[in-house]
Coordinates of C-alpha atoms and ligand atoms in Angstrom, one line a residue:
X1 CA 0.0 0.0 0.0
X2 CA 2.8 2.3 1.0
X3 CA 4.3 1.7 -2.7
X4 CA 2.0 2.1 -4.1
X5 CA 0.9 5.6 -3.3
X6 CA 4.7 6.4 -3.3
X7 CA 5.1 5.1 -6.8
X8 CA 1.7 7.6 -8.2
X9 CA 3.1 10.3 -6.4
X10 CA 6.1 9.8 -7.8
X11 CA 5.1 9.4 -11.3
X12 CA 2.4 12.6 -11.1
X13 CA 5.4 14.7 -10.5
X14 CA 7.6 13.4 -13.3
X15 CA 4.7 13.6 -15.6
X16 CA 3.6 17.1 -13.8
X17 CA 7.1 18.6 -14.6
X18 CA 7.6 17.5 -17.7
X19 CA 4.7 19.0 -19.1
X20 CA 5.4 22.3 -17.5
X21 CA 8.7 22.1 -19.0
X22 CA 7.1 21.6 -22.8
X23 CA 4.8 24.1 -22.0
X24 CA 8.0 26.9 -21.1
X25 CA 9.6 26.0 -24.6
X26 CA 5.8 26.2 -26.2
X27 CA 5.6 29.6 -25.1
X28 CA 9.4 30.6 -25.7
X29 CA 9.0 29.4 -29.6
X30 CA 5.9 31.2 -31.5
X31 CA 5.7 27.8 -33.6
X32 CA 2.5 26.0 -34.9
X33 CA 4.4 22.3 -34.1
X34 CA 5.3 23.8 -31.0
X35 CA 1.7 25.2 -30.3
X36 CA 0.4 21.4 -31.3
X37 CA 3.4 20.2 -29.2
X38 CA 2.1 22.0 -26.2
X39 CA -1.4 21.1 -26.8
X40 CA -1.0 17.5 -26.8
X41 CA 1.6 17.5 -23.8
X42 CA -1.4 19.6 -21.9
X43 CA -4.2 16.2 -23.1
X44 CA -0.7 14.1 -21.9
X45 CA -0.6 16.2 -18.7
X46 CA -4.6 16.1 -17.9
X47 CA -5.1 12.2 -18.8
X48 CA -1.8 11.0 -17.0
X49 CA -3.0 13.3 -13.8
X50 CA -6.6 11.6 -13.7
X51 CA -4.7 8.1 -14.2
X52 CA -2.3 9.1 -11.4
X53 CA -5.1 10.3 -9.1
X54 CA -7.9 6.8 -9.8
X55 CA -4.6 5.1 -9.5
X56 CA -3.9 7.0 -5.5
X57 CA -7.5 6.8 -4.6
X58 CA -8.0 3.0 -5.8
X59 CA -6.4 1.6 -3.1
X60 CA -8.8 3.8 -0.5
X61 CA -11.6 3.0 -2.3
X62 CA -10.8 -0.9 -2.0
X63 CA -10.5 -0.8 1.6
X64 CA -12.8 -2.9 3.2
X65 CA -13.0 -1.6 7.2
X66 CA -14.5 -5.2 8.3
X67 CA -11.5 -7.3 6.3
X68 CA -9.6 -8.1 10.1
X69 CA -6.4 -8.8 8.2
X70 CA -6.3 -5.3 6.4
X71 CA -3.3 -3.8 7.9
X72 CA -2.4 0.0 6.0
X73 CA -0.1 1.8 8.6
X74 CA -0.8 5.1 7.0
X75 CA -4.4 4.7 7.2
X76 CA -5.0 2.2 10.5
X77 CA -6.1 5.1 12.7
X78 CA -8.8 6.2 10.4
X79 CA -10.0 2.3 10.1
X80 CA -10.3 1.9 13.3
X81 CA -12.3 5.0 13.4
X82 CA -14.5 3.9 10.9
X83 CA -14.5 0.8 12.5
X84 CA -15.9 2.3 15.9
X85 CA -18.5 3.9 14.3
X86 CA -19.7 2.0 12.2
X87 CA -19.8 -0.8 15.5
X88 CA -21.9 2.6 17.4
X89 CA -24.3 3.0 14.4
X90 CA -25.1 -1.5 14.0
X91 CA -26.0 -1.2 17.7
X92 CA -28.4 1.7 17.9
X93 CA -29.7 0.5 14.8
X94 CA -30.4 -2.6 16.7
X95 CA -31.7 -0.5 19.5
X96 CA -34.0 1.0 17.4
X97 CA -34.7 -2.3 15.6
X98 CA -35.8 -4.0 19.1
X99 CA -37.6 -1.1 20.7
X100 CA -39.9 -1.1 17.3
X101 CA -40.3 -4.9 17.6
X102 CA -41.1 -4.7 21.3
X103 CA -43.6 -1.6 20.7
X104 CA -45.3 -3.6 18.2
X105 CA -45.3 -7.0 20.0
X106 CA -46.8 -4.9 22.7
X107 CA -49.6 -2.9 20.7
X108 CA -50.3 -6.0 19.1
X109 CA -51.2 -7.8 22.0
X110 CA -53.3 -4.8 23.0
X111 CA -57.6 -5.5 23.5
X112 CA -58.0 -1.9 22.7
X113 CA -57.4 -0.2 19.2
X114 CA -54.2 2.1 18.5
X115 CA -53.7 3.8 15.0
X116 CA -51.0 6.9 14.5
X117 CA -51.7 9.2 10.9
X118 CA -49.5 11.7 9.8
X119 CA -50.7 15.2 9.6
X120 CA -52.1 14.2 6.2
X121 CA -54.6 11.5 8.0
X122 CA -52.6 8.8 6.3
X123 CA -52.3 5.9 9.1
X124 CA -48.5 5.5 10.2
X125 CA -49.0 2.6 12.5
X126 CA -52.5 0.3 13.3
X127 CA -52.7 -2.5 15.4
X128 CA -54.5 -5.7 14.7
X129 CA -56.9 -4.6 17.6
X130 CA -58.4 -1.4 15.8
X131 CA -59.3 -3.3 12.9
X132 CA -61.2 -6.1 15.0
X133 CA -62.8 -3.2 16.6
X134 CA -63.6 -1.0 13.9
X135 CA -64.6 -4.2 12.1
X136 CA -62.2 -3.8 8.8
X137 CA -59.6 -5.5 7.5
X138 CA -57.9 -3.6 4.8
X139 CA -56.5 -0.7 6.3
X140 CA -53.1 -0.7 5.8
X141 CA -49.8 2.0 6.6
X142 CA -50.3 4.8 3.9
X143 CA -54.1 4.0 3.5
X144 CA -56.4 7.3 4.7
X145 CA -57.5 6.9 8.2
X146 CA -61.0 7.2 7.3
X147 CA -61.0 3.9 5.8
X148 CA -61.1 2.4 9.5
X149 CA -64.5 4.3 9.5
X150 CA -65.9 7.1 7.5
X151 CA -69.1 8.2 9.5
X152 CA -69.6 11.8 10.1
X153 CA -69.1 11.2 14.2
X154 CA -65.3 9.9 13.4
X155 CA -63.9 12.5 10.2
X156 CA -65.4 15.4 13.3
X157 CA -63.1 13.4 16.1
X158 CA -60.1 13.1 13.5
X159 CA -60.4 16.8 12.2
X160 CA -60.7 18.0 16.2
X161 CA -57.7 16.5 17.0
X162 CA -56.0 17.4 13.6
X163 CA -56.9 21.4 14.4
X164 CA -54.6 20.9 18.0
X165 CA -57.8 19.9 19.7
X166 CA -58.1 16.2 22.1
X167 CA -61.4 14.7 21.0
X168 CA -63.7 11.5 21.7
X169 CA -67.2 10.0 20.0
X170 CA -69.0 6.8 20.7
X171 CA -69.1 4.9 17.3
X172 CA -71.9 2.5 17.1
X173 CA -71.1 -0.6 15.3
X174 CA -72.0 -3.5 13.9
X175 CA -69.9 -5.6 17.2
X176 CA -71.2 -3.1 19.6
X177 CA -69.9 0.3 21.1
X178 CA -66.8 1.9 20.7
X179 CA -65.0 5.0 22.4
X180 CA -62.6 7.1 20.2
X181 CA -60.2 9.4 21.5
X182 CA -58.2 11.1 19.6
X183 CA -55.2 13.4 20.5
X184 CA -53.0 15.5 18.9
X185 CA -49.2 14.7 18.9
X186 CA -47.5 18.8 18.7
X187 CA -43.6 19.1 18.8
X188 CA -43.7 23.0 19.2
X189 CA -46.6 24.5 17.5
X190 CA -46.9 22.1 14.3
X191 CA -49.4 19.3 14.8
X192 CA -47.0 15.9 13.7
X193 CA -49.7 14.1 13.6
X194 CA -52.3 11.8 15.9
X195 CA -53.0 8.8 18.3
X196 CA -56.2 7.5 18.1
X197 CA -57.2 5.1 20.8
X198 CA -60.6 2.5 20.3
X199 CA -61.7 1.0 23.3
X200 CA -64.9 -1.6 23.4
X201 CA -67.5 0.0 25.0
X202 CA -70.2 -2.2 24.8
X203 CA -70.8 -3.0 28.5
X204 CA -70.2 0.1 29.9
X205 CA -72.9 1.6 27.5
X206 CA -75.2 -0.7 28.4
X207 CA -74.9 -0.6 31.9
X208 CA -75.2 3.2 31.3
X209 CA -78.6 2.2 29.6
X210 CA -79.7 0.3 32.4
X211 CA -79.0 2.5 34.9
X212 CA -80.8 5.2 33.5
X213 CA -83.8 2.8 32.9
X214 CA -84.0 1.6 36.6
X215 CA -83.6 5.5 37.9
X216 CA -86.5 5.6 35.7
X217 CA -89.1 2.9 37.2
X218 CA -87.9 3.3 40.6
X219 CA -89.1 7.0 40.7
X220 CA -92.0 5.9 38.1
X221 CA -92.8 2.9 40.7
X222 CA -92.1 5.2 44.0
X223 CA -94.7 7.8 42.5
X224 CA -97.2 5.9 41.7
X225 CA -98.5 4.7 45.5
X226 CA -97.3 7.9 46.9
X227 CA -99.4 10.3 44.5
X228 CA -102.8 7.9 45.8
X229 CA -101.6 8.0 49.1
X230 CA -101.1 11.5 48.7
X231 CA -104.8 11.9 46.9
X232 CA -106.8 9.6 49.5
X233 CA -104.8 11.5 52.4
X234 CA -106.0 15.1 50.6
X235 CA -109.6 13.5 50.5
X236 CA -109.6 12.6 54.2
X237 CA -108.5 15.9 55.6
X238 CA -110.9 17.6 53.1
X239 CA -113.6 15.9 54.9
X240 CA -115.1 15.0 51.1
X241 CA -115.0 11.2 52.1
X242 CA -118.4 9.5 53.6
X243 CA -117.8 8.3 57.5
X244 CA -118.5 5.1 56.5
X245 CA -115.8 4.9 53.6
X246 CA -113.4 6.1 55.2
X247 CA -112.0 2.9 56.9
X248 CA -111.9 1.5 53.2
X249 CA -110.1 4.9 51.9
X250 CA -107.9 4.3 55.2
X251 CA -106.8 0.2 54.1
X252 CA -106.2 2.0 50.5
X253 CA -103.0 4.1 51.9
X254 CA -102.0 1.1 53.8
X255 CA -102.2 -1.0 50.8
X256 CA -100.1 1.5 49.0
X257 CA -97.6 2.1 52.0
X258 CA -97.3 -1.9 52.0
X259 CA -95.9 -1.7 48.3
X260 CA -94.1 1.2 49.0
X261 CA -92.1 -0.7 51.3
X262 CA -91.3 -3.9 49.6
X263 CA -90.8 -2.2 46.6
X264 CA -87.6 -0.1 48.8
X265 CA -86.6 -3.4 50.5
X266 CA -86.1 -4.9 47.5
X267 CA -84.1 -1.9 45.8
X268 CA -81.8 -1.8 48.8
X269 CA -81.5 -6.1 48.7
X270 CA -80.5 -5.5 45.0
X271 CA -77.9 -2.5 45.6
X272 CA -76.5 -4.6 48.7
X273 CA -76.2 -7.5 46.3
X274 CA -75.1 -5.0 42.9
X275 CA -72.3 -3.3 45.6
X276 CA -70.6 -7.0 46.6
X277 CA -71.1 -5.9 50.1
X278 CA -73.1 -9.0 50.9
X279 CA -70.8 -10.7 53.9
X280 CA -71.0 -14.5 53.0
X281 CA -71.7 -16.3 56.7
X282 CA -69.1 -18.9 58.5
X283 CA -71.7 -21.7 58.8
X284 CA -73.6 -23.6 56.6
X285 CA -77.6 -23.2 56.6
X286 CA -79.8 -26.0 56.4
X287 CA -81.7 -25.5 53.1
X288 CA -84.3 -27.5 53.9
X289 CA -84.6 -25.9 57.3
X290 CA -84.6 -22.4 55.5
X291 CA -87.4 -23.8 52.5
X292 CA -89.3 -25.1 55.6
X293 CA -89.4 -21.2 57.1
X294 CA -90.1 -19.3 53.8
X295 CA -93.3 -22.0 53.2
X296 CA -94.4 -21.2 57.1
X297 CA -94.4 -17.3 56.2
X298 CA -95.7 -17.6 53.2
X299 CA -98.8 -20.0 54.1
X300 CA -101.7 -16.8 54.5
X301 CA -101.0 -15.4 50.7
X302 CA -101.0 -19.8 49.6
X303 CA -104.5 -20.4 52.0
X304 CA -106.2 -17.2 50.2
X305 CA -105.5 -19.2 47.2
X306 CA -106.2 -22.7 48.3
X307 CA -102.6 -23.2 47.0
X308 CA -101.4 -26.6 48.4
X309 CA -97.2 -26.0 48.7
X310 CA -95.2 -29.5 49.4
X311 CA -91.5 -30.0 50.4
X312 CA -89.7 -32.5 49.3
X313 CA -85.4 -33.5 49.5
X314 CA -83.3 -33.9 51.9
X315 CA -81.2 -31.5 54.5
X316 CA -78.4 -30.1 53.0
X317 CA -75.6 -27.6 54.4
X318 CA -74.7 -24.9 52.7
X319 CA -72.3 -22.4 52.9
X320 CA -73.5 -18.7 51.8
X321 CA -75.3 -15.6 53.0
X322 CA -78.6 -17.4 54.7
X323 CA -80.2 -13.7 54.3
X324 CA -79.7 -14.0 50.5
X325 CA -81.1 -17.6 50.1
X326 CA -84.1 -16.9 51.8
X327 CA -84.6 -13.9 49.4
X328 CA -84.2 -16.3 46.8
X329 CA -86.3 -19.1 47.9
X330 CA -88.6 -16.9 49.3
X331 CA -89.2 -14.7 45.9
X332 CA -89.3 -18.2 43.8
X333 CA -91.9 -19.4 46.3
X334 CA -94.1 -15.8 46.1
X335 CA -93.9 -15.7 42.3
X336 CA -95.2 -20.1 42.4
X337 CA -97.9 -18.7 44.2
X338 CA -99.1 -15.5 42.8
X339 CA -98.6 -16.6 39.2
X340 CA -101.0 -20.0 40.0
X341 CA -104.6 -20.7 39.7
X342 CA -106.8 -21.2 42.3
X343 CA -106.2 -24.4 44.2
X344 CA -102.8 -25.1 42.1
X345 CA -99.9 -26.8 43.6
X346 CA -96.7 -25.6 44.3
X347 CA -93.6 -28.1 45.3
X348 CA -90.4 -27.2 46.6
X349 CA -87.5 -29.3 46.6
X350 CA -83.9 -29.7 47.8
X351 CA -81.8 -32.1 46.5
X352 CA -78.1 -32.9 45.1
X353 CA -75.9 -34.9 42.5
X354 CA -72.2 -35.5 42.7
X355 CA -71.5 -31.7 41.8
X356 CA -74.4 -29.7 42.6
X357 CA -76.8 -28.6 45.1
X358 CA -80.4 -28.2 43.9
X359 CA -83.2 -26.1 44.8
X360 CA -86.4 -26.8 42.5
X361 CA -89.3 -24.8 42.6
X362 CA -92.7 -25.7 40.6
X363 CA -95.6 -24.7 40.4
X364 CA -98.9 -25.5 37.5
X365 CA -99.6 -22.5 37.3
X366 CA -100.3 -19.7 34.2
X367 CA -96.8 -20.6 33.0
X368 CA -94.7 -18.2 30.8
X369 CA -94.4 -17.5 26.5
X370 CA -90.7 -18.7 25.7
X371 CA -90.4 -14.9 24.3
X372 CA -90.5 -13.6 28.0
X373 CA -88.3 -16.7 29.4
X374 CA -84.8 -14.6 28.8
X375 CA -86.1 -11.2 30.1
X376 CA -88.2 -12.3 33.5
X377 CA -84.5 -12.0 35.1
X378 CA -84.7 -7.9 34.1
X379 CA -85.0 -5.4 36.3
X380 CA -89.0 -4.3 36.2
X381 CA -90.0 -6.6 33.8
X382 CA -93.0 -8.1 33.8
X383 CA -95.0 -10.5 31.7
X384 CA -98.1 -8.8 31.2
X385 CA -98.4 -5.1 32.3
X386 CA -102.6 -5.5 32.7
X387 CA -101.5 -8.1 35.4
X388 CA -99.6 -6.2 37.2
X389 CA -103.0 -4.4 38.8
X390 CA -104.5 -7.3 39.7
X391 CA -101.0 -9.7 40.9
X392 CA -98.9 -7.6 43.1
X393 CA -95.0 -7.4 42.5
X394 CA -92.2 -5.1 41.9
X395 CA -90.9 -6.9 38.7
X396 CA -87.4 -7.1 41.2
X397 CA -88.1 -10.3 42.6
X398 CA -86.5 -12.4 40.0
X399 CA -83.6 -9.7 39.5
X400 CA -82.8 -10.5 43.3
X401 CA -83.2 -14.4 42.9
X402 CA -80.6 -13.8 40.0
X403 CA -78.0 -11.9 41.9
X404 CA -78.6 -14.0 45.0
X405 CA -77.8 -17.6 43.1
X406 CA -74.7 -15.4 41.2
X407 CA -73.6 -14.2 44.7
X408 CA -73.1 -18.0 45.0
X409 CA -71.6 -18.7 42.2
X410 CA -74.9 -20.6 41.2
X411 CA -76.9 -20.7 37.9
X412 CA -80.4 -20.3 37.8
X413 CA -83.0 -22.1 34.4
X414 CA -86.5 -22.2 33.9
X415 CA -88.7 -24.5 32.3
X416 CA -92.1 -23.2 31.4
X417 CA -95.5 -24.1 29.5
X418 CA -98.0 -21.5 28.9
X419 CA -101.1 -23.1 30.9
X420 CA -99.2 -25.9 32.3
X421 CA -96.9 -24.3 35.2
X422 CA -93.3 -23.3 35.1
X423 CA -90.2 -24.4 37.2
X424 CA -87.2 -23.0 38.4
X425 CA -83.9 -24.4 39.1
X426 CA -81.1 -23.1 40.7
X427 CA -77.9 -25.2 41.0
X428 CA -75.1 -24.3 43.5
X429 CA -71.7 -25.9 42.8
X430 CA -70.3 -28.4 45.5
X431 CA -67.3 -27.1 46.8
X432 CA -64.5 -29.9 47.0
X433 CA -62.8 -30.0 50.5
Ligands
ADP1 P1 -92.9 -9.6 40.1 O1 -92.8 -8.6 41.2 O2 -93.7 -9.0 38.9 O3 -93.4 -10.9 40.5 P2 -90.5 -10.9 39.3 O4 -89.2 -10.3 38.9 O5 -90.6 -11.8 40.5 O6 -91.5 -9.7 39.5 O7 -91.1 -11.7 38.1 C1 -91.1 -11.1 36.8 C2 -92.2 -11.6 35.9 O8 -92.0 -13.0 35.6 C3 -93.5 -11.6 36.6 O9 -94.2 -10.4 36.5 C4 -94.3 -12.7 35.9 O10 -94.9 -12.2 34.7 C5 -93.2 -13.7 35.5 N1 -93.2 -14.8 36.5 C6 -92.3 -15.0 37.5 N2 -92.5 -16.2 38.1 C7 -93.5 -16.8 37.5 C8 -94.2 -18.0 37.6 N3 -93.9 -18.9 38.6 N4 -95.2 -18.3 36.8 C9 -95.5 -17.5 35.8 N5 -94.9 -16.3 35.6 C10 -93.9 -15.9 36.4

């Protein structure tokens, strides 16, 4: 290597001088050979020094940095220097490498949706998540972020958030509910773009829903008894009622007190049972025991009837909230009764199998359409709205059996036929000891 850039220096000199040399006697002699002399020696001159200079460089240019046997004295240092960084730039490239592998691993793992669009709303990044949640499967880096979704609702979040401003809509789609929020991502004052986040919001809407339906009965259902006892109260201090109706105007508030109040014991049995702040007892209760109680309490409401209610099973322990089971056996029991014909049956009964506990409750009463079946567990629902005047209930009994048998980690079926009866069965696991 040394030679060899010796030997071209050496030679672009010789060459160098001579020509300058030719060029001297060119000028000295006003000769046309001499002019054509000089002109070729200057072609001479100019291709020999490009030669010279491909030949000096040649030897840089073939320099391979990696090649471990390469060995240039004049040139180690800056090898090694090369060397160095190039070594610096393959391991933050490998940084950078990893941390985009890891990011993605990490948004791709994601349940909720994450998409990143340049300030010209073409997407950047999108993980697999967005697309199951927005329900597409084409979007791709480069596409327009509106092909995620182009309702009005989402180009209004995605412009908001494009002008500097956060933003978030509720997308309805065809796999439910979804929450956008969209934020602007500003170095200085120039918007670089957006993060859009998608979460399912299906539940959460729906609980929303339900709450705002049950604030709705509840003061629709508290109202109602309170504006007649309100009316009959208003009558009675008027003085408008006849002496002798007045002790049937008087059983009228009572009657509406009466419905009043188990309408509020059973909102508070639900909220107890909604807030998980049901205390689950040490020792076991007897179901049977506890069947045999509910039937004693319940005997007036079954004689007015002529309702004849058996049980039937054996006594089994069971470990759970012995207020909540009696709610549950005792709201099964009520509905067997009110729901059944004069001089109808009802038959309670506890048994087991190898994994379950069993409490069955029958009745042959009016029965229940399949169509209802799924929604007698709701909150205020009831059958038929006309009965409702004439068979007393809250349309929270079931709603607390539910809870209740849940609170036990328990399932709950019915089998019904309209005109026949129905029958409920709730099955506790068995714990294994
Ligand atoms: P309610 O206070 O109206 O009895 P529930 O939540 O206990 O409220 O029951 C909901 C509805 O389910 C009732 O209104 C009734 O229409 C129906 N239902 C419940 N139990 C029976 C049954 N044993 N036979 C027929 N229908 C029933």
């Amino acid at each position: 290597m040394t030679g060899k850039i010796f030997n071209s220096i050496f030679w672009t000199a010789v060459i160098t001088n001579a020509v300058t040399l030719i060029l001297v006697n060119a000028l000295n002699s006003n000769n046309i050979t001499h002019c054509g002399i000089f002109i070729i020696a200057v072609l001479t001159g100019v291709i020999s020094a490009l030669r010279m200079s491909r030949k000096i460089t040649r030897p840089l240019v073939e320099v391979n940095p990696d090649d471990p046997k390469i060995n240039y004295s004049e040139i180690n240092p800056l090898i090694n220097k090369i060397r160095i960084q190039k070594g610096k730039i393959r391991r933050q490239s490998n940084e950078v490498k990893s941390g985009r592998e890891q990011l993605s691993l990490i948004t791709e793992n994601m349940s909720e949706g994450i998409v990143i669009a340049d300030p010209r709303t073409n997407i950047l990044s999108c993980n697999s998540g967005a697309l199951r949640l927005l329900g597409t499967e084409s979007a791709k880096v480069g596409d327009s972020i509106y092909i995620l979704n182009d309702s009005e609702i989402f180009r209004h979040c995605i412009q908001d958030a494009m002008g500097g401003r956060n933003s978030s809509c509720i997308l309805k789609t065809s796999g439910g509910d979804r929450e956008i929020i969209a934020s602007p991502s500003n170095i200085t004052d120039t918007i670089n773009g957006i993060v859009v986040f998608i979460f399912d919001v299906t539940e959460k809407q729906q609980l929303e829903t339900m709450r705002r339906e049950f604030t709705s009965n509840v003061s629709h259902e508290l109202k109602t008894p309170l504006t007649t006892i309100y009316g009959i109260s208003d009558m009675l201090a008027n003085g408008i009622v006849k002496p002798e109706d007045v002790g049937q105007f008087g059983q009228n508030i009572r009657s509406e007190a009466e419905r009043l109040i188990i309408l509020i014991n059973d909102i508070v049995s639900l909220s107890k049972l909604d807030e998980n702040s049901v205390p689950r007892d040490d020792t076991g209760t007897d179901l049977y025991n506890l069947a045999e109680e509910v039937i004693e309490r319940l005997h007036r409401s079954a004689n007015e009837k002529n309702i004849k209610i058996s049980l039937s099973g054996e006594h089994i322990e069971f470990i759970g909230n012995r207020t909540v089971l009696d709610e549950i056996i005792y709201n099964l029991c009520d509905n067997a009764i009110k729901y059944n014909k004069v001089s109808g049956h009802v038959e309670v009964k506890i048994s087991h199998i190898p994994t379950k506990i069993l409490i069955t409750v029958s009745d042959d009463g009016m029965g229940i359409p399949p169509e209802h079946i799924n929604r007698i567990f709701e909150r205020f629902y009831r059958v038929d709205k006309s009965h409702s005047r004439q068979i007393k209930g809250t349309g929270l009994g079931l709603s607390i059996v539910k809870h209740g048998v849940m609170y036990h980690n328990g399932t709950i079926r019915v089998e019904s036929t309209v005109g026949k009866g129905s029958a409920f069965i709730v099955e506790f696991p068995i714990e294994k000891k």
